[in-house]
Short mmCIF file of C-alpha atoms and ligand atoms in Angstrom, two decimals:
data_model
loop_
_atom_site.label_atom_id
_atom_site.label_comp_id
_atom_site.label_asym_id
_atom_site.label_seq_id
_atom_site.Cartn_x
_atom_site.Cartn_y
_atom_site.Cartn_z
CA MET A 1 4.33 -18.84 -7.82
CA PRO A 2 2.59 -15.45 -7.85
CA TYR A 3 -1.16 -15.50 -7.35
CA ARG A 4 -3.33 -15.20 -10.45
CA VAL A 5 -5.54 -12.94 -8.35
CA PRO A 6 -3.51 -11.21 -5.61
CA PHE A 7 -5.10 -9.64 -2.55
CA VAL A 8 -3.62 -6.26 -3.46
CA ASN A 9 -1.51 -5.20 -6.44
CA TYR A 10 0.88 -2.41 -5.48
CA PRO A 11 3.02 -2.59 -8.67
CA GLU A 12 -0.05 -2.07 -10.87
CA HIS A 13 -1.35 0.64 -8.55
CA TYR A 14 1.89 2.60 -8.88
CA ARG A 15 2.30 1.83 -12.61
CA ARG A 16 -0.92 3.76 -13.22
CA LEU A 17 0.21 6.73 -11.11
CA TRP A 18 3.89 6.56 -11.98
CA ASP A 19 4.46 9.94 -13.62
CA GLU A 20 2.45 11.90 -11.09
CA VAL A 21 3.98 10.20 -8.08
CA MET A 22 7.51 10.48 -9.44
CA GLY A 23 6.85 14.14 -10.25
CA ALA A 24 5.82 14.79 -6.66
CA ILE A 25 8.79 12.89 -5.24
CA THR A 26 11.17 14.79 -7.50
CA GLU A 27 9.70 18.11 -6.47
CA VAL A 28 9.86 17.35 -2.75
CA LEU A 29 13.41 16.02 -2.93
CA SER A 30 14.76 18.72 -5.19
CA ARG A 31 13.41 21.39 -2.85
CA GLY A 32 14.51 19.50 0.23
CA ASP A 33 11.04 19.94 1.71
CA LEU A 34 10.99 16.92 3.97
CA ILE A 35 9.32 17.69 7.30
CA LEU A 36 6.23 19.81 8.14
CA ARG A 37 6.20 21.69 4.84
CA ASP A 38 3.64 22.85 2.26
CA GLN A 39 2.74 19.40 0.92
CA LEU A 40 1.67 18.29 4.38
CA ARG A 41 -0.33 21.46 4.92
CA HIS A 42 -2.09 21.07 1.55
CA PHE A 43 -2.89 17.44 2.19
CA GLU A 44 -4.27 18.28 5.64
CA GLU A 45 -6.46 21.03 4.19
CA ASN A 46 -7.71 18.77 1.40
CA THR A 47 -8.47 15.91 3.79
CA ALA A 48 -10.36 18.21 6.15
CA ALA A 49 -12.42 19.46 3.19
CA PHE A 50 -13.04 15.90 1.98
CA VAL A 51 -14.28 14.77 5.40
CA GLY A 52 -16.17 18.02 6.01
CA VAL A 53 -14.40 19.02 9.22
CA LYS A 54 -12.40 22.08 10.27
CA TYR A 55 -9.03 20.53 11.09
CA ALA A 56 -6.84 17.63 9.98
CA VAL A 57 -3.48 16.74 11.50
CA GLY A 58 -1.10 14.43 9.62
CA LEU A 59 0.49 11.77 11.81
CA ASN A 60 2.78 8.83 11.32
CA SER A 61 0.03 6.20 11.62
CA GLY A 62 -3.61 5.49 12.34
CA THR A 63 -2.46 4.03 15.64
CA ASP A 64 -1.00 7.37 16.70
CA ALA A 65 -4.13 9.20 15.56
CA LEU A 66 -6.11 7.05 18.02
CA TYR A 67 -3.54 7.32 20.79
CA LEU A 68 -3.07 11.08 20.52
CA SER A 69 -6.87 11.48 20.43
CA LEU A 70 -7.05 9.77 23.81
CA LEU A 71 -4.26 11.92 25.22
CA ALA A 72 -5.78 15.13 23.87
CA ALA A 73 -9.11 14.15 25.46
CA LYS A 74 -7.29 13.52 28.77
CA VAL A 75 -8.28 9.87 28.92
CA GLY A 76 -6.03 8.09 31.39
CA PRO A 77 -5.70 5.83 34.41
CA GLY A 78 -9.00 5.15 36.16
CA ASP A 79 -11.03 5.73 32.98
CA GLU A 80 -12.79 3.13 30.85
CA VAL A 81 -13.20 3.25 27.09
CA ILE A 82 -15.75 1.06 25.32
CA THR A 83 -14.74 -0.57 22.06
CA VAL A 84 -14.91 -3.90 20.19
CA ALA A 85 -12.69 -6.97 19.97
CA HIS A 86 -13.40 -7.55 16.28
CA THR A 87 -10.81 -5.03 15.10
CA PHE A 88 -7.12 -4.59 14.49
CA VAL A 89 -5.29 -4.79 17.82
CA ALA A 90 -4.24 -1.13 17.60
CA THR A 91 -7.75 -0.02 18.60
CA VAL A 92 -7.40 -1.76 21.94
CA SER A 93 -3.68 -1.24 22.52
CA VAL A 94 -3.96 2.56 22.40
CA ILE A 95 -6.54 2.43 25.19
CA HIS A 96 -4.18 0.24 27.18
CA TYR A 97 -1.25 2.61 26.62
CA SER A 98 -3.32 5.66 27.59
CA GLY A 99 -3.62 4.02 31.02
CA ALA A 100 -7.38 3.54 30.66
CA THR A 101 -9.15 0.18 30.69
CA PRO A 102 -10.61 -1.20 27.47
CA ILE A 103 -14.18 -2.48 27.85
CA LEU A 104 -15.07 -4.75 24.95
CA VAL A 105 -18.59 -5.16 23.57
CA ASP A 106 -19.88 -7.52 20.95
CA ILE A 107 -20.56 -6.80 17.29
CA GLY A 108 -23.63 -7.11 15.11
CA ASP A 109 -24.24 -8.73 11.77
CA ASP A 110 -22.40 -5.96 9.94
CA TYR A 111 -19.19 -6.67 11.96
CA ASN A 112 -19.51 -3.29 13.70
CA MET A 113 -20.20 -2.44 17.34
CA ASP A 114 -23.60 -3.70 18.48
CA ILE A 115 -25.10 -0.46 19.69
CA ASP A 116 -27.57 -2.34 21.91
CA GLN A 117 -24.61 -3.51 24.02
CA VAL A 118 -23.14 -0.08 24.63
CA GLU A 119 -25.39 1.32 27.36
CA LYS A 120 -25.05 -1.89 29.39
CA ALA A 121 -21.27 -1.45 29.31
CA ILE A 122 -21.29 2.11 30.65
CA SER A 123 -20.08 2.52 34.24
CA PRO A 124 -19.28 5.59 36.38
CA ARG A 125 -15.69 5.26 35.09
CA THR A 126 -16.58 5.32 31.41
CA LYS A 127 -14.94 8.27 29.71
CA GLY A 128 -15.41 7.45 26.06
CA ILE A 129 -16.47 5.17 23.24
CA MET A 130 -14.24 4.13 20.37
CA PRO A 131 -16.39 2.71 17.56
CA VAL A 132 -14.62 1.07 14.62
CA HIS A 133 -16.06 1.51 11.13
CA LEU A 134 -14.90 -1.83 9.83
CA ASN A 135 -14.42 -2.79 6.18
CA GLY A 136 -15.56 0.62 4.94
CA ARG A 137 -18.99 0.67 6.58
CA LEU A 138 -19.98 3.09 9.30
CA CYS A 139 -21.33 2.07 12.68
CA ASP A 140 -24.80 3.34 13.45
CA MET A 141 -23.37 6.67 14.55
CA LYS A 142 -26.77 8.30 14.88
CA ARG A 143 -27.69 5.98 17.74
CA LEU A 144 -24.21 5.91 19.18
CA MET A 145 -23.87 9.69 19.34
CA LYS A 146 -27.21 9.91 21.13
CA ILE A 147 -25.95 7.50 23.79
CA ALA A 148 -22.66 9.37 24.06
CA GLU A 149 -24.44 12.69 24.48
CA LYS A 150 -26.84 11.28 27.06
CA HIS A 151 -23.95 9.99 29.19
CA ASN A 152 -21.56 12.85 28.42
CA LEU A 153 -18.94 10.58 26.83
CA ILE A 154 -16.37 11.46 24.21
CA VAL A 155 -16.36 9.53 20.94
CA ILE A 156 -13.17 8.75 19.06
CA GLU A 157 -13.91 7.18 15.70
CA ASP A 158 -11.56 4.48 14.50
CA ALA A 159 -12.15 5.25 10.84
CA ALA A 160 -8.88 3.61 9.75
CA GLN A 161 -10.84 1.53 7.23
CA ALA A 162 -13.55 4.00 6.32
CA LEU A 163 -12.28 7.14 4.58
CA GLY A 164 -15.08 8.20 2.21
CA ALA A 165 -17.84 6.12 3.82
CA THR A 166 -20.94 8.04 4.89
CA LEU A 167 -24.11 7.65 6.92
CA ASN A 168 -27.00 9.88 5.87
CA GLY A 169 -24.46 11.81 3.80
CA LYS A 170 -22.16 12.52 6.77
CA GLU A 171 -18.57 11.33 6.44
CA ALA A 172 -16.80 8.78 8.60
CA GLY A 173 -14.60 10.66 11.03
CA SER A 174 -16.87 13.69 11.26
CA PHE A 175 -19.20 12.49 14.04
CA GLY A 176 -17.00 12.19 17.12
CA LEU A 177 -14.55 14.43 18.91
CA THR A 178 -11.95 13.02 16.53
CA GLY A 179 -11.86 10.72 13.51
CA CYS A 180 -8.75 8.64 12.91
CA PHE A 181 -7.57 7.42 9.51
CA SER A 182 -4.77 5.07 8.51
CA PHE A 183 -2.78 5.40 5.30
CA TYR A 184 -1.17 1.98 5.59
CA PRO A 185 -0.49 0.85 1.99
CA ALA A 186 -3.43 -1.58 1.78
CA LYS A 187 -5.95 0.99 3.02
CA ILE A 188 -8.42 2.71 0.73
CA LEU A 189 -6.04 5.67 0.61
CA GLY A 190 -2.66 4.09 1.18
CA THR A 191 0.77 5.61 1.02
CA ALA A 192 4.18 4.16 0.24
CA GLY A 193 4.88 3.37 3.88
CA ASP A 194 3.05 4.39 7.02
CA GLY A 195 0.86 7.37 7.71
CA GLY A 196 -2.27 8.49 9.50
CA MET A 197 -4.52 11.48 10.07
CA LEU A 198 -6.62 12.84 12.90
CA VAL A 199 -9.58 15.01 11.96
CA THR A 200 -11.65 17.14 14.32
CA ASN A 201 -13.83 20.22 14.61
CA SER A 202 -12.16 21.15 17.89
CA LYS A 203 -9.41 23.76 17.59
CA ASP A 204 -8.14 22.82 21.05
CA VAL A 205 -7.74 19.18 20.08
CA ALA A 206 -6.10 20.03 16.74
CA ASP A 207 -3.66 22.45 18.41
CA LYS A 208 -2.83 19.94 21.14
CA VAL A 209 -2.22 17.10 18.69
CA ARG A 210 -0.05 19.29 16.44
CA LEU A 211 2.16 19.84 19.48
CA LEU A 212 2.01 16.23 20.67
CA ARG A 213 3.21 15.00 17.26
CA ASP A 214 6.25 17.27 17.41
CA HIS A 215 7.69 16.75 20.91
CA GLY A 216 5.48 19.42 22.44
CA VAL A 217 7.67 22.09 20.83
CA GLN A 218 6.11 25.39 19.89
CA ARG A 219 7.98 26.02 16.66
CA ALA A 220 7.62 29.82 16.76
CA THR A 221 9.30 30.21 20.16
CA GLY A 222 11.14 26.93 20.67
CA ASP A 223 9.32 26.51 23.99
CA ILE A 224 8.53 22.95 25.02
CA LEU A 225 4.98 23.05 26.34
CA PHE A 226 4.74 19.40 27.48
CA TYR A 227 6.25 15.98 26.83
CA GLY A 228 5.39 14.85 23.31
CA PHE A 229 6.36 12.41 20.61
CA ASN A 230 7.69 12.25 17.09
CA SER A 231 4.57 11.37 15.15
CA ARG A 232 4.71 13.58 12.08
CA LEU A 233 3.44 12.53 8.67
CA ASP A 234 6.45 12.90 6.34
CA ASN A 235 6.14 15.56 3.70
CA LEU A 236 7.01 13.04 0.99
CA GLN A 237 4.18 10.72 2.04
CA ALA A 238 1.82 13.70 2.24
CA ALA A 239 2.72 14.72 -1.32
CA ILE A 240 1.99 11.19 -2.59
CA LEU A 241 -1.25 11.00 -0.61
CA ASP A 242 -2.43 14.37 -1.87
CA ILE A 243 -2.21 13.07 -5.45
CA LYS A 244 -4.09 9.93 -4.52
CA LEU A 245 -6.82 11.80 -2.64
CA ARG A 246 -7.93 13.25 -5.99
CA TYR A 247 -8.50 9.72 -7.29
CA LEU A 248 -10.27 8.48 -4.18
CA PRO A 249 -13.87 9.11 -5.39
CA GLN A 250 -13.27 7.14 -8.60
CA TRP A 251 -11.52 4.34 -6.69
CA ILE A 252 -14.48 4.15 -4.34
CA GLU A 253 -16.83 3.91 -7.30
CA ARG A 254 -14.76 1.04 -8.72
CA ARG A 255 -14.80 -0.71 -5.34
CA ARG A 256 -18.57 -0.42 -5.24
CA GLU A 257 -18.84 -1.76 -8.82
CA LEU A 258 -16.73 -4.74 -7.82
CA ALA A 259 -18.88 -5.33 -4.73
CA ILE A 260 -21.93 -5.42 -7.01
CA LEU A 261 -20.20 -8.02 -9.21
CA TYR A 262 -19.44 -10.18 -6.18
CA HIS A 263 -23.00 -9.79 -5.03
CA LYS A 264 -24.44 -10.80 -8.39
CA GLY A 265 -22.06 -13.73 -8.71
CA LEU A 266 -22.36 -15.14 -5.20
CA SER A 267 -25.71 -14.10 -3.77
CA ASN A 268 -27.54 -17.37 -4.38
CA LEU A 269 -25.05 -19.55 -2.52
CA PRO A 270 -26.64 -20.61 0.78
CA GLN A 271 -23.26 -21.54 2.28
CA ILE A 272 -22.01 -17.95 2.39
CA LYS A 273 -23.28 -14.66 3.75
CA LEU A 274 -22.37 -11.54 1.80
CA PRO A 275 -22.12 -7.91 2.90
CA VAL A 276 -24.99 -5.58 2.10
CA PRO A 277 -24.55 -4.60 -1.57
CA PRO A 278 -24.02 -0.95 -2.51
CA ASP A 279 -27.38 0.66 -2.96
CA SER A 280 -27.93 4.37 -3.29
CA GLN A 281 -31.30 4.01 -1.54
CA THR A 282 -29.82 3.05 1.82
CA ARG A 283 -28.60 5.46 4.50
CA TYR A 284 -25.18 3.84 4.33
CA PHE A 285 -22.62 4.61 1.63
CA ASP A 286 -20.06 1.83 2.03
CA VAL A 287 -16.62 2.04 0.45
CA PHE A 288 -15.67 -1.66 0.60
CA THR A 289 -12.19 -1.30 1.99
CA ASN A 290 -12.54 -5.06 2.42
CA TYR A 291 -15.04 -7.47 0.92
CA VAL A 292 -15.69 -9.81 3.83
CA ILE A 293 -17.90 -12.86 3.56
CA ARG A 294 -18.96 -15.40 6.15
CA ALA A 295 -18.39 -18.87 4.79
CA ARG A 296 -19.30 -22.36 5.87
CA GLU A 297 -16.17 -24.58 5.92
CA ARG A 298 -14.17 -21.35 5.82
CA ASP A 299 -10.74 -22.88 6.32
CA ARG A 300 -11.25 -25.45 3.55
CA LEU A 301 -12.53 -22.70 1.25
CA VAL A 302 -9.45 -20.59 1.97
CA ALA A 303 -7.12 -23.50 1.19
CA TYR A 304 -9.02 -24.22 -2.03
CA LEU A 305 -8.90 -20.59 -3.20
CA LYS A 306 -5.19 -20.34 -2.48
CA GLU A 307 -4.55 -23.54 -4.43
CA SER A 308 -6.58 -22.04 -7.26
CA GLY A 309 -4.27 -19.01 -7.39
CA ILE A 310 -6.43 -16.61 -5.39
CA GLU A 311 -4.96 -14.75 -2.44
CA VAL A 312 -7.48 -14.22 0.36
CA LEU A 313 -7.11 -12.93 3.89
CA ILE A 314 -8.36 -13.93 7.31
CA SER A 315 -7.62 -10.71 9.15
CA TRP A 316 -7.92 -11.99 12.71
CA PRO A 317 -8.04 -15.79 13.01
CA LYS A 318 -8.32 -15.40 16.79
CA PRO A 319 -10.36 -12.64 18.45
CA ILE A 320 -8.34 -10.12 20.41
CA HIS A 321 -9.71 -11.15 23.80
CA HIS A 322 -8.48 -14.71 23.22
CA HIS A 323 -4.86 -13.62 23.07
CA LYS A 324 -3.63 -14.49 26.57
CA ALA A 325 -0.90 -11.84 26.65
CA LEU A 326 -3.49 -9.06 26.45
CA ASN A 327 -5.37 -10.07 29.64
CA LEU A 328 -8.80 -9.58 28.12
CA GLY A 329 -10.02 -13.16 28.52
CA HIS A 330 -12.82 -12.16 30.92
CA PHE A 331 -14.96 -10.75 28.11
CA ASN A 332 -17.68 -12.97 26.71
CA LEU A 333 -18.39 -11.96 23.11
CA PRO A 334 -20.31 -14.75 21.37
CA MET A 335 -20.84 -13.02 18.03
CA THR A 336 -17.20 -11.92 17.79
CA GLU A 337 -16.07 -15.47 18.57
CA HIS A 338 -18.53 -17.01 16.14
CA ILE A 339 -17.69 -14.65 13.31
CA SER A 340 -13.94 -15.08 13.70
CA ARG A 341 -14.37 -18.71 12.65
CA GLU A 342 -16.26 -17.80 9.49
CA VAL A 343 -14.98 -14.58 7.99
CA VAL A 344 -12.63 -14.25 5.04
CA SER A 345 -11.83 -11.26 2.82
CA LEU A 346 -11.92 -11.78 -0.93
CA PRO A 347 -9.68 -9.64 -3.18
CA LEU A 348 -11.19 -6.23 -3.85
CA PHE A 349 -9.09 -3.28 -4.97
CA PRO A 350 -9.61 -0.72 -7.74
CA GLU A 351 -7.13 -2.33 -10.14
CA LEU A 352 -8.88 -5.72 -9.95
CA SER A 353 -10.22 -6.57 -13.42
CA ASN A 354 -13.66 -7.96 -14.21
CA GLU A 355 -11.95 -11.12 -15.51
CA GLN A 356 -10.13 -11.58 -12.22
CA ILE A 357 -13.26 -11.12 -10.13
CA GLU A 358 -15.13 -13.60 -12.32
CA PHE A 359 -12.30 -16.06 -11.75
CA VAL A 360 -12.75 -15.64 -7.98
CA ILE A 361 -16.52 -16.02 -8.22
CA ASP A 362 -16.18 -19.16 -10.33
CA ALA A 363 -13.73 -20.65 -7.85
CA VAL A 364 -15.99 -19.98 -4.84
CA ARG A 365 -18.96 -21.45 -6.69
CA LYS A 366 -16.94 -24.48 -7.74
CA PHE A 367 -15.90 -25.09 -4.14
CA TYR A 368 -19.52 -25.28 -3.08
CA GLY A 369 -20.38 -27.47 -6.09
CA SER A 370 -22.42 -24.81 -7.80
CA THR A 371 -22.25 -23.83 -11.47
CA ARG A 372 -21.43 -20.37 -12.69
CA SER A 373 -23.92 -17.60 -12.18
CA PRO A 374 -25.27 -16.34 -15.51
CA CYS A 375 -25.57 -12.71 -14.42
CA VAL A 376 -22.02 -11.85 -13.39
CA LYS A 377 -20.78 -10.38 -16.68
CA GLY A 378 -20.65 -6.71 -16.04
C1 PLP B 1 -9.41 -0.83 12.34
C2 PLP B 1 -8.00 -0.33 12.40
N1 PLP B 1 -7.63 0.44 13.43
C3 PLP B 1 -6.39 0.93 13.53
C4 PLP B 1 -5.44 0.66 12.57
C5 PLP B 1 -4.04 1.17 12.75
O1 PLP B 1 -3.58 1.96 11.68
P1 PLP B 1 -2.02 2.00 11.35
O2 PLP B 1 -1.62 0.69 10.80
O3 PLP B 1 -1.91 3.11 10.33
O4 PLP B 1 -1.32 2.35 12.60
C6 PLP B 1 -5.78 -0.13 11.47
C7 PLP B 1 -4.80 -0.42 10.40
O5 PLP B 1 -4.33 -1.45 10.16
C8 PLP B 1 -7.09 -0.64 11.39
O6 PLP B 1 -7.47 -1.43 10.38
#
């Protein structure tokens, strides 16, 4: 039986954009413009302008944006890169595949890297820091960049979940040497398959990654400058994404409206901890890629919500360093471990209706034996 409130709703998302998306697909296919053509160039230019950086390079995934960042920064065997375990495994696996050693630090209350832990984790081998802006909220990049500058470390931002989020008005992805975005379908800007983008202010890095994504081949001469990969963002995906990028600000506004509704509906339940609500007074502009709560009796709540017709998600039931195959069991990360037993993402996407969100709020309240909040109608 389909969920009354799904976690995402791709059919409705595309129904609303149908004519524009089909128009773009028709144009690309009828011209035969499939690889490294104008649509990709336009989308790269528009993304760079959106993020406020000089260069953007379209890639086949957020994972490759991270990996090629490491390669372009010459991170390799013998180096260490500091990151977190409370993230999608790609953040850590790219460090592994670069030949460097991942050094995992704990997270804070906002699920992002605990900046207090970073300096303690720096060793003579540390080459870089890879903060993750989880759930559409930036890490404290002001503090982190100071530490990085003091120790002469590169910063690669895993902004896969944070396109459009800002700190003091500065966009996610624009702080470090590179910023890496994912266009996986469920992301805030998702395509009809896979895609990613690396942004940077460094011409050297942009030039290097443009070559790395295309087998190291200099198109003008045919010369192969070094061993590379096939990691191009398809022109068709770029054309679809370029349409969606125009809608991103209004989708972000809707996400923030929905976060306010959740906050109003759930804030007086002592059994759950909510994310910081959107508030124009704070330094952080969060985009709510995910609406993650910490819940007492989390697993029972999840089962109850699913039975009630609400699809929810536990992104990582087991922290990364507890997966034996990854050989990271020597890290002791109490907050990461604690949080992984409590977190759950509630549905939040721009097409979610007020009625649907009220249904979710009612169900959560019912589970904890609480009556409906009077102030949720919005
Ligand atoms: C935090 C984080 N990092 C990296 C990635 C990898 O992005 P992609 O799936 O586009 O390779 C994701 C996407 O799932 C992510 O959420």
